[in-house]
Amino acid sequence: MSKVSTKKAKSIAKKLARKAVKSVGVKSKKSKVLKKAAKAALKPVKKGKNGKARKAARKVAKKAK
């Protein structure tokens, strides 16, 4: 995949983060965890590496659980 614009990357990262947080089952401080997971996923998404971004978001969500 090619590089993605910042605006599009943010929305993709947010979507991946939301899925990761849901799959892990985070209950408390959900919005804070979501923000951190989205931030972790942003850089790989920008480079077009969605798989790596998904892993990063899941890792952050698991730590928060």
PDB file of C-alpha atoms in Angstrom:
ATOM      1  CA  MET A   1       0.000   0.000   0.000  1.00  0.00           C
ATOM      2  CA  SER A   2       1.009   3.568  -0.544  1.00  0.00           C
ATOM      3  CA  LYS A   3       1.317   6.338   2.005  1.00  0.00           C
ATOM      4  CA  VAL A   4      -1.924   7.826   3.306  1.00  0.00           C
ATOM      5  CA  SER A   5      -2.823  11.452   4.039  1.00  0.00           C
ATOM      6  CA  THR A   6      -2.816  12.488   7.698  1.00  0.00           C
ATOM      7  CA  LYS A   7      -6.567  13.040   7.863  1.00  0.00           C
ATOM      8  CA  LYS A   8      -7.374   9.648   6.379  1.00  0.00           C
ATOM      9  CA  ALA A   9      -4.697   7.961   8.489  1.00  0.00           C
ATOM     10  CA  LYS A  10      -6.223   9.358  11.673  1.00  0.00           C
ATOM     11  CA  SER A  11      -9.658   8.002  10.845  1.00  0.00           C
ATOM     12  CA  ILE A  12      -8.240   4.578   9.925  1.00  0.00           C
ATOM     13  CA  ALA A  13      -6.151   4.482  13.120  1.00  0.00           C
ATOM     14  CA  LYS A  14      -9.196   5.397  15.194  1.00  0.00           C
ATOM     15  CA  LYS A  15     -11.213   2.624  13.564  1.00  0.00           C
ATOM     16  CA  LEU A  16      -8.486   0.037  14.177  1.00  0.00           C
ATOM     17  CA  ALA A  17      -8.099   1.219  17.770  1.00  0.00           C
ATOM     18  CA  ARG A  18     -11.846   0.962  18.398  1.00  0.00           C
ATOM     19  CA  LYS A  19     -11.860  -2.626  17.126  1.00  0.00           C
ATOM     20  CA  ALA A  20      -8.794  -3.538  19.213  1.00  0.00           C
ATOM     21  CA  VAL A  21     -10.242  -2.064  22.409  1.00  0.00           C
ATOM     22  CA  LYS A  22     -13.515  -3.882  21.808  1.00  0.00           C
ATOM     23  CA  SER A  23     -11.859  -7.233  21.093  1.00  0.00           C
ATOM     24  CA  VAL A  24      -9.715  -7.026  24.231  1.00  0.00           C
ATOM     25  CA  GLY A  25     -12.733  -6.005  26.292  1.00  0.00           C
ATOM     26  CA  VAL A  26     -11.591  -2.814  27.996  1.00  0.00           C
ATOM     27  CA  LYS A  27     -14.255  -1.469  30.346  1.00  0.00           C
ATOM     28  CA  SER A  28     -12.729   1.267  32.514  1.00  0.00           C
ATOM     29  CA  LYS A  29     -11.113   4.432  31.111  1.00  0.00           C
ATOM     30  CA  LYS A  30     -12.185   3.380  27.624  1.00  0.00           C
ATOM     31  CA  SER A  31     -11.777   6.777  25.933  1.00  0.00           C
ATOM     32  CA  LYS A  32      -8.263   7.220  27.319  1.00  0.00           C
ATOM     33  CA  VAL A  33      -7.222   3.767  26.125  1.00  0.00           C
ATOM     34  CA  LEU A  34      -8.832   4.436  22.740  1.00  0.00           C
ATOM     35  CA  LYS A  35      -6.777   7.610  22.340  1.00  0.00           C
ATOM     36  CA  LYS A  36      -3.528   5.833  23.219  1.00  0.00           C
ATOM     37  CA  ALA A  37      -4.286   2.913  20.923  1.00  0.00           C
ATOM     38  CA  ALA A  38      -5.091   5.272  18.044  1.00  0.00           C
ATOM     39  CA  LYS A  39      -1.833   7.137  18.631  1.00  0.00           C
ATOM     40  CA  ALA A  40       0.114   3.868  18.587  1.00  0.00           C
ATOM     41  CA  ALA A  41      -1.544   2.839  15.321  1.00  0.00           C
ATOM     42  CA  LEU A  42      -1.108   6.175  13.545  1.00  0.00           C
ATOM     43  CA  LYS A  43       2.511   5.917  12.383  1.00  0.00           C
ATOM     44  CA  PRO A  44       2.207   2.466  10.750  1.00  0.00           C
ATOM     45  CA  VAL A  45      -1.109   3.467   9.141  1.00  0.00           C
ATOM     46  CA  LYS A  46       0.560   6.516   7.595  1.00  0.00           C
ATOM     47  CA  LYS A  47       3.118   4.220   6.016  1.00  0.00           C
ATOM     48  CA  GLY A  48       0.361   1.909   4.771  1.00  0.00           C
ATOM     49  CA  LYS A  49       1.099  -0.955   7.170  1.00  0.00           C
ATOM     50  CA  ASN A  50      -2.327  -1.696   8.612  1.00  0.00           C
ATOM     51  CA  GLY A  51      -1.346  -5.092  10.007  1.00  0.00           C
ATOM     52  CA  LYS A  52       1.401  -3.561  12.130  1.00  0.00           C
ATOM     53  CA  ALA A  53      -0.980  -0.805  13.202  1.00  0.00           C
ATOM     54  CA  ARG A  54      -3.562  -3.365  14.311  1.00  0.00           C
ATOM     55  CA  LYS A  55      -0.920  -5.178  16.392  1.00  0.00           C
ATOM     56  CA  ALA A  56       0.215  -1.937  18.003  1.00  0.00           C
ATOM     57  CA  ALA A  57      -3.337  -0.948  18.932  1.00  0.00           C
ATOM     58  CA  ARG A  58      -4.056  -4.391  20.362  1.00  0.00           C
ATOM     59  CA  LYS A  59      -0.855  -4.306  22.417  1.00  0.00           C
ATOM     60  CA  VAL A  60      -1.769  -0.964  23.985  1.00  0.00           C
ATOM     61  CA  ALA A  61      -5.313  -2.141  24.715  1.00  0.00           C
ATOM     62  CA  LYS A  62      -4.091  -5.363  26.345  1.00  0.00           C
ATOM     63  CA  LYS A  63      -1.713  -3.425  28.603  1.00  0.00           C
ATOM     64  CA  ALA A  64      -4.566  -1.176  29.706  1.00  0.00           C
ATOM     65  CA  LYS A  65      -6.893  -4.048  30.553  1.00  0.00           C
TER      66      LYS A  65
END
